[in-house]
Coordinates of C-alpha atoms in Angstrom, one line a residue:
X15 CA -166.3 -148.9 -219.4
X16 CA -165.5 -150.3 -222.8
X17 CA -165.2 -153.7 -222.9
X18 CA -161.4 -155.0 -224.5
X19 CA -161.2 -158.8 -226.1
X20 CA -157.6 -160.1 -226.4
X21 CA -157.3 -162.6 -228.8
X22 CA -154.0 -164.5 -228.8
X23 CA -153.2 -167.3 -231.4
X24 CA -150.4 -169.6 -230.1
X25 CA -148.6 -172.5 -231.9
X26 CA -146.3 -174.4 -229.3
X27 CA -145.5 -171.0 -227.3
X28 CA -145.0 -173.4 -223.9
X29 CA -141.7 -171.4 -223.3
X30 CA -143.1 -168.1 -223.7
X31 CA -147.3 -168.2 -222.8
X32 CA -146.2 -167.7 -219.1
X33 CA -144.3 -164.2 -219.2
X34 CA -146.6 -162.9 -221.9
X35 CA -150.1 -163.9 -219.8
X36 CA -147.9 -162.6 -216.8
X37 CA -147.4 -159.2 -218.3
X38 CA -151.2 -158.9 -219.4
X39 CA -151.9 -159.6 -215.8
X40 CA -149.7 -156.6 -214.6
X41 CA -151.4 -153.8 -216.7
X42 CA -152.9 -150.9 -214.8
X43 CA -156.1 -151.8 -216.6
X44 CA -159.3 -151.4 -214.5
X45 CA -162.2 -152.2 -216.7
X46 CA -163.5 -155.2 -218.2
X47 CA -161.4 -157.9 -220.1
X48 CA -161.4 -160.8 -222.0
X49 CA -158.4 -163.0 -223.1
X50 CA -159.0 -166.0 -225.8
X51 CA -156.2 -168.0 -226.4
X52 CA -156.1 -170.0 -229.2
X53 CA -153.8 -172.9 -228.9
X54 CA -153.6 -174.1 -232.7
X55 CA -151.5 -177.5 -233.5
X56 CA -149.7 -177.6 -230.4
X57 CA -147.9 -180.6 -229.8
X58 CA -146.6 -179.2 -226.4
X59 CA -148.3 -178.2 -223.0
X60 CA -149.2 -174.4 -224.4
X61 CA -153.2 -174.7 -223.5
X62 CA -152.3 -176.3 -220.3
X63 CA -149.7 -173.6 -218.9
X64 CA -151.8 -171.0 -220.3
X65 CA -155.2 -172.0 -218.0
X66 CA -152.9 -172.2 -214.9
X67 CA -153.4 -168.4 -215.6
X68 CA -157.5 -168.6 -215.5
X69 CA -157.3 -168.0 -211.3
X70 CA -155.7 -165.0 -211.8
X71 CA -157.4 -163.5 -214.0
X72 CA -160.8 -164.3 -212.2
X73 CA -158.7 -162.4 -209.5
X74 CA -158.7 -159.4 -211.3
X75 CA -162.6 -159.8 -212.5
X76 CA -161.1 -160.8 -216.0
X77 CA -161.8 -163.8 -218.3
X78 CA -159.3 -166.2 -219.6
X79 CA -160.7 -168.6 -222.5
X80 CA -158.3 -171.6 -224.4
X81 CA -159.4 -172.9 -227.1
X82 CA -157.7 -175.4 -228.5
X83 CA -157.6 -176.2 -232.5
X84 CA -156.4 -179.4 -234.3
X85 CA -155.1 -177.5 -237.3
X86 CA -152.1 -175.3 -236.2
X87 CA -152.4 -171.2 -238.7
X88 CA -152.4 -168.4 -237.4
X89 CA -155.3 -167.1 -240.0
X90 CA -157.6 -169.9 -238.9
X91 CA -156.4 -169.0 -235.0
X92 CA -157.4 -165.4 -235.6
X93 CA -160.6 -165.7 -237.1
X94 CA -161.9 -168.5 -234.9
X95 CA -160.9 -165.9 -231.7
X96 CA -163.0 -163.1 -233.4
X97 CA -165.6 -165.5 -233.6
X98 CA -165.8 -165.6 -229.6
X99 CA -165.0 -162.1 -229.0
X100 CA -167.7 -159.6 -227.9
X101 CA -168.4 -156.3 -228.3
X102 CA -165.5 -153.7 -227.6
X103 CA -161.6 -153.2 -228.6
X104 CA -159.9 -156.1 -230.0
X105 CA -156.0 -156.2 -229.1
X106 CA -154.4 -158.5 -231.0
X107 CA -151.0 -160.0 -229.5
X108 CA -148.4 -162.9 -230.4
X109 CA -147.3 -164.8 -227.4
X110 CA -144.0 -164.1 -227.1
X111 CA -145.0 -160.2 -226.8
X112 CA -144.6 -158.5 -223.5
X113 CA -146.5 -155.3 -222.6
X114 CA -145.3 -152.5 -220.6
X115 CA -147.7 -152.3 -217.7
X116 CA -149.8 -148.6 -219.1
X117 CA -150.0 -149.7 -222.6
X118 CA -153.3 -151.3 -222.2
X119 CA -154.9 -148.5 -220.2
X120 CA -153.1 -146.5 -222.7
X121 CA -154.8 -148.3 -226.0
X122 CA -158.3 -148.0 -224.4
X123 CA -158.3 -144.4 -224.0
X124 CA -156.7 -143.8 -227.4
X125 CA -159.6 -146.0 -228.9
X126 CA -162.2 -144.5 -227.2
X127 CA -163.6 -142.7 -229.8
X128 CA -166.5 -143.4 -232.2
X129 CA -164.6 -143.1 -235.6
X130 CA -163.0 -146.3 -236.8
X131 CA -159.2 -146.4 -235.1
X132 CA -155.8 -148.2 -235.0
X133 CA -153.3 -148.3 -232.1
X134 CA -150.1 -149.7 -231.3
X135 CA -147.7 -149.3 -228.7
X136 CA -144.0 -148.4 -228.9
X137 CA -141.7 -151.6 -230.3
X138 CA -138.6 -152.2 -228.3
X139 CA -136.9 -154.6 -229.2
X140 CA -135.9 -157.2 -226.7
X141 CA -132.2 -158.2 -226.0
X142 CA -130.8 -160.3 -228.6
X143 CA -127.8 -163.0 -227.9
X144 CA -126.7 -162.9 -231.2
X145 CA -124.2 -159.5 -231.9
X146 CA -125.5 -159.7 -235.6
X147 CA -129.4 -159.5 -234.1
X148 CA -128.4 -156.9 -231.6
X149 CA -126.7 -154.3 -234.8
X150 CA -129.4 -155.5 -237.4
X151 CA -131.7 -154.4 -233.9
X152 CA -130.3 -151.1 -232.8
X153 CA -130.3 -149.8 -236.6
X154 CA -133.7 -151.2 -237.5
X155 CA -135.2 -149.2 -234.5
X156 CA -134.5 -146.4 -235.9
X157 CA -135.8 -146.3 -239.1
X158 CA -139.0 -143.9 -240.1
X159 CA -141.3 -146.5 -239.4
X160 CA -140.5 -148.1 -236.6
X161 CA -139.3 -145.0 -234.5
X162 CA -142.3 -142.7 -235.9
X163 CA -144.7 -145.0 -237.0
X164 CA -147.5 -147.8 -235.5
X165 CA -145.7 -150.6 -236.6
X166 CA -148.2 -153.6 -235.4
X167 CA -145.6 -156.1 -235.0
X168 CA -146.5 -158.6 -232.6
X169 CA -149.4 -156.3 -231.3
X170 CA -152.3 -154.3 -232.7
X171 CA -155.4 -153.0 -231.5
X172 CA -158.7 -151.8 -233.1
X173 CA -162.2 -150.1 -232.2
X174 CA -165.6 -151.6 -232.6
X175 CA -165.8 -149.1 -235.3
X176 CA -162.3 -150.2 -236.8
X177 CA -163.0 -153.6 -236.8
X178 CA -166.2 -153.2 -239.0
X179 CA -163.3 -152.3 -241.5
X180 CA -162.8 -155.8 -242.5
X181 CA -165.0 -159.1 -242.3
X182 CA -162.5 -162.3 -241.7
X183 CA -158.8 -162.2 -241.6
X184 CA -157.9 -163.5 -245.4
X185 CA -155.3 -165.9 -246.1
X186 CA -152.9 -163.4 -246.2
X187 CA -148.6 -163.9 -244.6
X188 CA -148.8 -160.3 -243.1
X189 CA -152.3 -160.6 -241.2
X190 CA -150.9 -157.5 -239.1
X191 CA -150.0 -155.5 -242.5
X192 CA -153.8 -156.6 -244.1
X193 CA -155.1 -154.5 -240.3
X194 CA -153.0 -151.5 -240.4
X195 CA -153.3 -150.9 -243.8
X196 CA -156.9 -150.8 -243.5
X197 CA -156.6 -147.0 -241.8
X198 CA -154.8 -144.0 -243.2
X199 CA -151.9 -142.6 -241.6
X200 CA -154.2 -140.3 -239.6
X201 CA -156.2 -143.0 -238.2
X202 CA -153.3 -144.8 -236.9
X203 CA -152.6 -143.9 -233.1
X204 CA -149.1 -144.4 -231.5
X205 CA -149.3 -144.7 -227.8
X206 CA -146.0 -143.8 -226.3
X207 CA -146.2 -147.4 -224.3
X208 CA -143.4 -150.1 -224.4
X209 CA -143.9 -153.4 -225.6
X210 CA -140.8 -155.9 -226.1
X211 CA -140.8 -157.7 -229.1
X212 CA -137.8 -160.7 -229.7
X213 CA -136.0 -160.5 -232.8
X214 CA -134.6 -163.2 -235.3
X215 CA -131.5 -164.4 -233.7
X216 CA -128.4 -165.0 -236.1
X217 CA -128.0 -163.8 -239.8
X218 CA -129.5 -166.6 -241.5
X219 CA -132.5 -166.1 -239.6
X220 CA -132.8 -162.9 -240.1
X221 CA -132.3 -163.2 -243.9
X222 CA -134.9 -165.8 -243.5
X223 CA -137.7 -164.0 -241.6
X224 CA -136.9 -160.8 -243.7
X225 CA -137.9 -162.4 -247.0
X226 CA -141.2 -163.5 -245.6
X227 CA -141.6 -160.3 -244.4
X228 CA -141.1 -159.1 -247.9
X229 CA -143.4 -161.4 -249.2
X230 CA -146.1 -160.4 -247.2
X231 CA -145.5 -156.8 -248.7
X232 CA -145.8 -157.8 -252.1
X233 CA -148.7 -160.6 -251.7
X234 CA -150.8 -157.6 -250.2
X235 CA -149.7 -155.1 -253.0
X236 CA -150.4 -158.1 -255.2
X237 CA -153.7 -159.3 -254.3
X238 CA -155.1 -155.7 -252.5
X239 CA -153.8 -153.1 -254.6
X240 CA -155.6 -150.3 -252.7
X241 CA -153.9 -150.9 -249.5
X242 CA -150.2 -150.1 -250.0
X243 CA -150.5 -146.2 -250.7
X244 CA -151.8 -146.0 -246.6
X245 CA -148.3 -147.0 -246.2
X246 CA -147.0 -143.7 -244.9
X247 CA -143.7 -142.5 -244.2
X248 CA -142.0 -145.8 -244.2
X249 CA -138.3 -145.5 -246.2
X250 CA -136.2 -143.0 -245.3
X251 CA -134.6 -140.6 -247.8
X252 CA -130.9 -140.8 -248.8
X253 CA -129.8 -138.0 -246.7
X254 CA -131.8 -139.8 -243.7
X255 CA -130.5 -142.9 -244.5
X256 CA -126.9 -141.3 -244.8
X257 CA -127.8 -140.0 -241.4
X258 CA -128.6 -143.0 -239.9
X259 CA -125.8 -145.1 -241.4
X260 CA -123.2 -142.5 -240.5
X261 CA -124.4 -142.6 -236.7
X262 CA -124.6 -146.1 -236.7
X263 CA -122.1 -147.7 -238.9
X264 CA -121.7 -151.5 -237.5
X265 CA -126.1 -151.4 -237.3
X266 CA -126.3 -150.1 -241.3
X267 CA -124.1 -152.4 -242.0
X268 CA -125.5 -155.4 -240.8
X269 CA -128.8 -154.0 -242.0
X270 CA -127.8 -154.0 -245.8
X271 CA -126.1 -156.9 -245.4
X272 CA -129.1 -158.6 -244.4
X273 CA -131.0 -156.8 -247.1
X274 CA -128.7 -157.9 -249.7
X275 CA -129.1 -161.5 -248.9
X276 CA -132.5 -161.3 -249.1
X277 CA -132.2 -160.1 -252.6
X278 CA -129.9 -162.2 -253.8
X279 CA -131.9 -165.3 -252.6
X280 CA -136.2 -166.5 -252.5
X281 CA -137.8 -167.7 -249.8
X282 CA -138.7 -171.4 -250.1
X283 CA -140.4 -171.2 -246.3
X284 CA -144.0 -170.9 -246.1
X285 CA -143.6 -169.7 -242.6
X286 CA -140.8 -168.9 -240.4
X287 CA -141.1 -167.7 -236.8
X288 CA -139.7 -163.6 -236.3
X289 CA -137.6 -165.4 -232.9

Protein backbone atom coordinates (compact mmCIF):
# COMPACT_ATOMS: atom_id res chain seq x y z
CA UNK A 1 0.00 0.00 0.00
CA UNK A 2 1.04 3.56 -0.28
CA UNK A 3 2.91 4.77 2.23
CA UNK A 4 1.31 8.24 4.11
CA UNK A 5 3.88 10.68 6.13
CA UNK A 6 2.01 13.14 8.55
CA UNK A 7 3.92 15.94 9.28
CA UNK A 8 2.67 18.05 12.14
CA UNK A 9 4.36 21.39 13.30
CA UNK A 10 3.48 22.32 16.84
CA UNK A 11 4.30 25.49 18.88
CA UNK A 12 3.19 25.02 22.66
CA UNK A 13 0.03 22.78 21.60
CA UNK A 14 0.38 20.84 25.26
CA UNK A 15 -3.46 21.40 25.62
CA UNK A 16 -4.37 20.12 22.45
CA UNK A 17 -1.42 17.33 21.03
CA UNK A 18 -3.38 14.74 23.05
CA UNK A 19 -6.95 14.77 21.34
CA UNK A 20 -5.40 15.50 17.88
CA UNK A 21 -2.69 12.32 18.18
CA UNK A 22 -5.82 10.58 19.69
CA UNK A 23 -7.90 11.11 16.68
CA UNK A 24 -5.06 10.13 14.22
CA UNK A 25 -4.94 6.95 16.24
CA UNK A 26 -8.67 6.20 15.65
CA UNK A 27 -8.67 6.28 11.76
CA UNK A 28 -9.83 3.22 9.94
CA UNK A 29 -6.53 3.40 8.22
CA UNK A 30 -4.80 0.04 7.57
CA UNK A 31 -1.68 0.68 5.65
CA UNK A 32 1.59 2.06 6.52
CA UNK A 33 2.08 5.39 8.43
CA UNK A 34 4.32 7.77 9.63
CA UNK A 35 3.73 10.74 11.98
CA UNK A 36 6.64 13.52 12.53
CA UNK A 37 5.95 15.96 15.01
CA UNK A 38 7.77 18.88 15.01
CA UNK A 39 7.80 20.56 18.43
CA UNK A 40 9.25 24.19 17.46
CA UNK A 41 10.00 26.82 20.39
CA UNK A 42 8.06 25.13 22.89
CA UNK A 43 8.37 26.36 26.19
CA UNK A 44 5.77 23.76 27.57
CA UNK A 45 5.67 19.85 27.75
CA UNK A 46 4.22 19.46 23.84
CA UNK A 47 7.23 16.90 22.77
CA UNK A 48 6.87 15.13 25.87
CA UNK A 49 2.84 14.48 25.87
CA UNK A 50 3.16 13.85 22.24
CA UNK A 51 5.83 10.63 22.60
CA UNK A 52 3.49 9.24 25.39
CA UNK A 53 1.70 8.49 22.09
CA UNK A 54 4.87 6.50 20.40
CA UNK A 55 3.30 2.94 22.18
CA UNK A 56 0.40 3.28 20.48
CA UNK A 57 1.22 3.83 17.47
CA UNK A 58 3.81 0.92 17.44
CA UNK A 59 0.42 -0.81 18.40
CA UNK A 60 -0.99 -0.16 15.33
CA UNK A 61 2.48 -0.91 13.20
CA UNK A 62 2.77 2.98 12.78
CA UNK A 63 5.63 5.37 13.48
CA UNK A 64 5.61 8.31 15.70
CA UNK A 65 8.83 10.77 15.37
CA UNK A 66 9.31 14.26 17.68
CA UNK A 67 11.55 16.36 16.69
CA UNK A 68 12.13 19.01 18.62
CA UNK A 69 13.51 22.57 17.18
CA UNK A 70 15.03 25.58 19.16
CA UNK A 71 13.58 28.18 16.85
CA UNK A 72 9.67 28.12 17.12
CA UNK A 73 7.90 28.94 12.78
CA UNK A 74 5.84 27.09 11.39
CA UNK A 75 7.82 27.47 7.73
CA UNK A 76 11.01 26.21 9.31
CA UNK A 77 8.66 23.27 11.28
CA UNK A 78 7.31 22.34 7.87
CA UNK A 79 10.22 22.11 5.82
CA UNK A 80 12.51 20.44 8.40
CA UNK A 81 9.39 17.55 8.63
CA UNK A 82 9.56 17.12 4.72
CA UNK A 83 13.01 16.67 5.19
CA UNK A 84 12.37 13.30 7.20
CA UNK A 85 9.48 12.22 5.35
CA UNK A 86 9.67 9.34 2.86
CA UNK A 87 8.19 8.33 -0.09
CA UNK A 88 4.21 8.52 -0.33
CA UNK A 89 1.24 11.09 0.59
CA UNK A 90 2.13 13.92 2.79
CA UNK A 91 -0.95 15.01 5.03
CA UNK A 92 -0.29 18.07 6.55
CA UNK A 93 -2.21 18.85 9.93
CA UNK A 94 -2.15 21.66 12.74
CA UNK A 95 -2.43 20.27 16.17
CA UNK A 96 -5.41 21.38 17.30
CA UNK A 97 -7.24 19.57 14.15
CA UNK A 98 -9.35 16.57 14.82
CA UNK A 99 -10.11 13.99 12.08
CA UNK A 100 -13.21 12.16 11.59
CA UNK A 101 -12.17 8.55 11.83
CA UNK A 102 -12.58 7.66 7.45
CA UNK A 103 -11.02 10.73 6.37
CA UNK A 104 -7.59 9.25 6.22
CA UNK A 105 -8.58 6.06 4.47
CA UNK A 106 -10.62 8.38 2.57
CA UNK A 107 -7.45 10.83 1.45
CA UNK A 108 -5.42 7.72 0.50
CA UNK A 109 -7.78 6.37 -1.97
CA UNK A 110 -8.55 9.81 -3.38
CA UNK A 111 -4.67 10.24 -3.90
CA UNK A 112 -4.05 7.17 -5.28
CA UNK A 113 -3.58 8.19 -8.59
CA UNK A 114 -0.38 8.97 -10.60
CA UNK A 115 -1.26 12.65 -11.70
CA UNK A 116 -0.14 15.31 -9.25
CA UNK A 117 -3.32 15.66 -6.61
CA UNK A 118 -4.81 17.78 -3.67
CA UNK A 119 -7.20 16.58 -0.97
CA UNK A 120 -8.89 17.93 1.89
CA UNK A 121 -11.56 16.81 4.05
CA UNK A 122 -14.82 18.50 4.96
CA UNK A 123 -14.23 21.67 7.58
CA UNK A 124 -16.63 21.71 10.47
CA UNK A 125 -16.15 23.94 12.57
CA UNK A 126 -15.89 23.11 16.23
CA UNK A 127 -18.16 24.56 18.93
CA UNK A 128 -17.36 27.99 19.83
CA UNK A 129 -18.02 29.58 23.48
CA UNK A 130 -18.22 32.87 22.19
CA UNK A 131 -22.03 33.67 20.49
CA UNK A 132 -20.06 36.17 18.25
CA UNK A 133 -17.60 32.96 17.05
CA UNK A 134 -20.55 30.63 16.86
CA UNK A 135 -22.74 33.41 14.13
CA UNK A 136 -19.37 34.58 12.44
CA UNK A 137 -19.13 30.26 12.40
CA UNK A 138 -22.55 29.13 11.20
CA UNK A 139 -22.44 31.96 8.24
CA UNK A 140 -18.81 31.38 7.27
CA UNK A 141 -19.59 27.68 6.66
CA UNK A 142 -21.61 28.40 4.21
CA UNK A 143 -19.93 30.34 1.96
CA UNK A 144 -18.79 28.98 -1.76
CA UNK A 145 -15.67 28.00 -0.57
CA UNK A 146 -15.91 26.55 2.40
CA UNK A 147 -19.23 24.52 1.71
CA UNK A 148 -18.08 23.59 -1.97
CA UNK A 149 -14.61 23.95 -1.93
CA UNK A 150 -11.05 22.08 -0.43
CA UNK A 151 -10.38 24.73 1.84
CA UNK A 152 -6.99 23.34 3.50
CA UNK A 153 -7.45 24.95 6.78
CA UNK A 154 -5.76 23.15 9.34
CA UNK A 155 -5.35 20.09 7.03
CA UNK A 156 -4.10 19.23 3.55
CA UNK A 157 -2.83 16.44 1.73
CA UNK A 158 -0.76 15.79 -1.43
CA UNK A 159 0.55 12.96 -3.79
CA UNK A 160 4.18 12.01 -4.42
CA UNK A 161 3.36 13.45 -7.69
CA UNK A 162 1.78 16.68 -6.06
CA UNK A 163 4.36 17.25 -3.94
CA UNK A 164 7.04 17.43 -6.76
CA UNK A 165 4.87 20.70 -7.47
CA UNK A 166 6.90 22.71 -5.16
CA UNK A 167 10.57 22.48 -3.60
CA UNK A 168 10.58 24.02 0.12
CA UNK A 169 7.67 25.69 1.82
CA UNK A 170 8.68 29.63 1.21
CA UNK A 171 8.45 32.19 3.83
CA UNK A 172 5.15 32.75 2.99
CA UNK A 173 1.85 33.68 6.18
CA UNK A 174 -0.59 31.34 4.23
CA UNK A 175 1.77 28.08 3.75
CA UNK A 176 -1.70 26.13 3.22
CA UNK A 177 -2.88 28.88 0.46
CA UNK A 178 1.07 28.64 -1.30
CA UNK A 179 -0.11 24.28 -1.45
CA UNK A 180 -3.58 24.57 -2.75
CA UNK A 181 -2.99 27.10 -5.09
CA UNK A 182 -0.44 25.02 -6.60
CA UNK A 183 -3.38 22.74 -8.44
CA UNK A 184 -6.30 23.90 -10.48
CA UNK A 185 -9.62 23.63 -9.38
CA UNK A 186 -9.84 20.18 -11.06
CA UNK A 187 -6.97 18.86 -9.28
CA UNK A 188 -8.32 19.67 -5.98
CA UNK A 189 -10.26 16.57 -4.39
CA UNK A 190 -12.98 17.11 -1.63
CA UNK A 191 -13.45 14.03 0.46
CA UNK A 192 -16.86 14.15 1.99
CA UNK A 193 -14.88 13.33 5.61
CA UNK A 194 -15.23 15.56 8.77
CA UNK A 195 -12.48 17.24 10.31
CA UNK A 196 -13.21 19.86 13.30
CA UNK A 197 -11.40 22.82 13.09
CA UNK A 198 -11.61 25.64 16.38
CA UNK A 199 -12.35 29.01 15.38
CA UNK A 200 -11.16 32.52 16.76
CA UNK A 201 -13.11 32.98 19.84
CA UNK A 202 -14.50 36.70 20.44
CA UNK A 203 -14.71 39.64 17.93
CA UNK A 204 -11.46 41.09 18.43
CA UNK A 205 -9.96 37.88 17.64
CA UNK A 206 -11.62 37.22 14.88
CA UNK A 207 -10.94 40.77 13.44
CA UNK A 208 -7.45 39.85 14.31
CA UNK A 209 -6.91 36.40 12.69
CA UNK A 210 -9.06 37.68 9.65
CA UNK A 211 -6.53 40.38 8.63
CA UNK A 212 -3.68 37.93 8.72
CA UNK A 213 -5.65 35.85 6.84
CA UNK A 214 -5.97 38.66 4.32
CA UNK A 215 -2.52 39.22 4.36
CA UNK A 216 -1.59 36.03 3.42
CA UNK A 217 -3.93 36.52 0.30
CA UNK A 218 -2.35 39.57 -0.83
CA UNK A 219 1.51 38.54 0.09
CA UNK A 220 0.86 35.43 -2.33
CA UNK A 221 -0.91 37.56 -5.10
CA UNK A 222 1.98 39.90 -4.34
CA UNK A 223 4.95 37.95 -4.50
CA UNK A 224 3.38 34.75 -6.85
CA UNK A 225 1.27 36.34 -9.19
CA UNK A 226 0.42 33.09 -11.11
CA UNK A 227 -1.16 31.46 -8.25
CA UNK A 228 -4.31 33.47 -7.39
CA UNK A 229 -6.36 32.85 -10.79
CA UNK A 230 -6.51 28.75 -9.39
CA UNK A 231 -8.53 30.35 -6.85
CA UNK A 232 -11.88 29.02 -8.02
CA UNK A 233 -15.31 29.66 -7.05
CA UNK A 234 -14.53 31.46 -3.83
CA UNK A 235 -16.97 34.79 -3.43
CA UNK A 236 -20.34 34.41 -3.80
CA UNK A 237 -22.39 36.58 -6.14
CA UNK A 238 -24.90 39.22 -4.80
CA UNK A 239 -27.93 37.27 -5.23
CA UNK A 240 -25.97 34.31 -3.34
CA UNK A 241 -24.83 36.45 -0.91
CA UNK A 242 -28.47 38.04 -0.61
CA UNK A 243 -29.36 34.43 -0.16
CA UNK A 244 -27.23 33.63 2.37
CA UNK A 245 -27.69 36.81 4.39
CA UNK A 246 -31.45 36.56 4.17
CA UNK A 247 -31.30 32.83 5.66
CA UNK A 248 -28.98 33.74 8.12
CA UNK A 249 -29.37 37.29 9.32
CA UNK A 250 -27.60 37.31 13.00
CA UNK A 251 -24.42 35.04 11.00
CA UNK A 252 -24.22 37.84 7.92
CA UNK A 253 -24.21 40.20 10.24
CA UNK A 254 -21.61 39.27 12.42
CA UNK A 255 -19.74 38.34 9.27
CA UNK A 256 -19.57 41.93 7.76
CA UNK A 257 -19.15 43.23 10.84
CA UNK A 258 -16.07 41.41 11.30
CA UNK A 259 -15.16 42.26 7.68
CA UNK A 260 -15.66 45.83 8.22
CA UNK A 261 -13.22 45.96 11.11
CA UNK A 262 -10.84 44.43 9.29
CA UNK A 263 -10.94 47.12 6.71
CA UNK A 264 -11.08 49.82 8.69
CA UNK A 265 -7.94 48.69 10.68
CA UNK A 266 -3.99 46.98 9.69
CA UNK A 267 -2.62 44.23 11.14
CA UNK A 268 0.38 45.03 13.30
CA UNK A 269 0.68 41.02 14.35
CA UNK A 270 3.15 39.04 12.56
CA UNK A 271 1.26 35.98 13.65
CA UNK A 272 -1.84 35.27 15.48
CA UNK A 273 -3.16 31.86 16.39
CA UNK A 274 -6.86 30.95 14.23
CA UNK A 275 -8.11 29.65 18.20
Amino acid sequence: MTPCTIILPAHDEAGYIGPCLDHVLAQDHRGPLDLVLVANGCRDDTALRARAHAPAFAARGWQLRVEELAQGGKIGALNHGDGCAGLGVRLYLDADIRMGRRLLSGIMRALDLPQPRYAGGRLVVAPARSAVSRAYARFWQKLPFVAQGVTGAGLFAVNQAGRARWGTFPDVISDDSFARLQFTEAERILVDEPYEWPLAEGFSRLVRVRRRQDAGVAQIARLYPHLPPRQGHVRPGKTELARLAAADPLGFAAYAAVAAAVRLGRNRQEWARGR
